[in-house]
Amino acid sequence: MPIPQLSLQEIYGDISEQQAKRYATLKESFTQKYGRAPDFFSRAPGRVNIIGEHIDYHGYGVLPMSINQDIVCAVAVNHDKPVLRLANTQSQYKDFICTVDEVAIKGIDWHEYFLCGWKGVVENASLSSPCGMDVMLDGCVPKSSGLSSSSALVCCAAMCTARANQKEYEQVVIADLCAKCEKYIGTMGGGMDQSICFLGEVGKAKQIEFNPLRATTCHLPESISFVISNSLTEINKAAPCSQFNVRVVEGRAAAQILAKNHGLEWRSFKKLKQVQDALGKSFDEMMELVKAELEPGLYTRQQLQEKLEVTDEELLSVMLSPQTQTVQQFNVHNRAMHVFSEAARVHKTSATADASDGEKELGRLMTESHVSCSQLYECSSPELDELTAICRDAGALGSRLTGAGWGGCAVSVVPTEQLASFLDKVRENFYSKDPERMARVETALFATKPGSGAAYLCL
Ligand code: NG1
């Protein structure tokens, strides 16, 4: 399916006064800034991941939904001058300008995420002389909070570039392309965020599988609501040697040791799912192998070399990425246990979600996922542990961190009839005790529903 062109109503349902004002202001700011009206608008949503954390980059399926919080770009094409001019409605994000042959991604400023999407399309479509664009961006996905603001920006930029250069993409093709080009920024992530961004649908959570990329609707119980709560601490997963990138290579190390133990061509194994597929074993059997064959605790670089019978140089080339060349210690046992158990939880969720009592099972699996993220994957934070505990005490059937973690948001599943009292209790017990948290509670704590995927807008 190509990227659709939708009306505001098709995207948001009833259009609030606030939303109508937002689009009018964006149009006006664009015209003021560039002295002409925009030619078109692109819109890409953030997402919340219900379950399946840190397993997409190991090849496993995940269960996210797109949300109404999004990034919108107003765009006019520069046919006669090959210049990119980028501006943001939020003044803390500075203007950026360059010619199309000067594009360079050197850091992690907001405009560099835009350039990732631009570069992805330009390379994929082999555009030898891409046109210039004037762009004004307006975003309301909280940044670095696990709701995929970075991918929404990359995907939106790719859509702008495609339309400005008269290229049409199928949703799965551009999703795949965006997963690859976001890596220019320095993260080694999987494809969950870009996939749900394009494949999300109003009212539907999606089970996303990779290789080949596909999405099926997961029917969730009618009686529940999802609530996002932000711990109001941020992470930067793009930094070199960030914990995120370290986790990617720890999983890869586990995959390579297991592959070598079983006489496989271990150098070609980069993801844990590849090993499971090659061995033809169930999740439980893979967890047994992890217990039997990987040492709990940390492997030093020396120990990894001995295990794999390679030199440090070879370790650098077959296992470590440019971002993780200096990592010295690897917890392969716990990371692999998390990945196999979490992938199994995604399967259980989609198998049981619409059964009678499915909501209780979903809650239980979500809480189990949080414990695994916190204890085995070590991607939680004191604030997220506190917040998810408060959410469970407030009546959530289950609560877990969502997205990369180490800060950012939690997602809770709550019986809809208890939603109001749940929100009151979380406001009281997590936010109201701290004036800084309380000042941000309106945008930090909210119920959410599956929203529309990415679209061009008819306004
Ligand atoms: P967020 O929440 O946007 O930081 C990241 C990765 C996902 C996935 C999750 C953890 C990117 C762009 N996103 O998401 O692919 O691995 O962490 O489940 O790298």
XYZ file of N, CA, C and O and ligand atoms in Angstrom, residues 47 53-54 56-57 146 148 151 182 187 189-190 192-194 237 244 403-404, ligand 1:
95
model
N 4.933 6.328 18.859
C 4.284 5.039 19.157
C 4.501 4.685 20.624
O 5.396 5.203 21.281
N 10.223 -5.663 24.195
C 11.223 -4.587 24.289
C 12.630 -5.105 24.040
O 13.027 -6.144 24.571
N 13.352 -4.354 23.244
C 14.751 -4.679 22.901
C 14.874 -6.043 22.240
O 15.836 -6.781 22.505
N 13.510 -6.261 18.742
C 13.386 -6.072 17.282
C 14.742 -6.211 16.610
O 14.863 -6.825 15.557
N 15.790 -5.664 17.255
C 17.111 -5.758 16.609
C 17.731 -7.148 16.762
O 18.841 -7.377 16.300
N 11.079 7.398 24.940
C 10.601 6.051 24.629
C 9.347 6.024 23.784
O 8.736 4.975 23.599
N 9.389 7.284 20.633
C 9.834 7.251 19.246
C 9.755 8.590 18.516
O 9.387 8.656 17.344
N 12.321 8.512 15.470
C 11.897 7.845 14.234
C 10.769 8.611 13.555
O 10.693 8.647 12.325
N 18.006 5.629 9.732
C 18.130 6.232 11.072
C 19.477 5.858 11.699
O 19.979 6.544 12.580
N 22.583 5.182 16.178
C 21.937 4.113 16.952
C 21.921 2.839 16.133
O 21.829 2.877 14.913
N 19.535 0.514 16.318
C 18.208 -0.007 16.646
C 17.636 -0.948 15.597
O 18.178 -1.105 14.497
N 16.497 -1.536 15.949
C 15.794 -2.431 15.026
C 14.802 -1.626 14.202
O 14.962 -0.411 14.052
N 11.298 -1.533 14.692
C 9.948 -1.395 15.253
C 9.338 -0.015 15.013
O 8.187 0.098 14.565
N 10.112 1.027 15.318
C 9.520 2.367 15.373
C 9.088 2.842 13.992
O 7.997 3.381 13.803
N 9.972 2.622 13.019
C 9.671 3.085 11.662
C 8.525 2.247 11.072
O 7.704 2.761 10.307
N 20.099 7.658 23.405
C 20.571 6.339 22.996
C 21.512 6.396 21.794
O 22.098 5.393 21.415
N 22.410 1.501 25.053
C 21.616 0.891 23.978
C 22.525 0.116 23.019
O 22.312 -1.068 22.739
N 9.605 1.410 25.172
C 10.694 2.000 24.390
C 12.030 1.578 24.965
O 12.118 0.595 25.712
N 13.049 2.347 24.647
C 14.402 1.929 25.027
C 14.603 1.851 26.544
O 15.372 1.029 27.030
P 12.999 4.304 21.358
O 11.975 4.091 22.346
O 12.515 5.203 20.237
O 14.270 4.771 21.951
C 14.436 2.113 20.614
C 14.668 1.585 19.192
C 13.667 0.483 18.843
C 13.653 -0.597 19.914
C 13.452 0.051 21.299
C 13.539 -0.950 22.427
C 15.486 3.098 17.453
C 15.143 4.138 16.469
N 14.498 2.657 18.220
O 13.238 2.833 20.647
O 13.991 -0.061 17.580
O 14.823 -1.361 19.860
O 14.419 1.063 21.549
O 12.584 -1.937 22.289
O 16.639 2.700 17.565
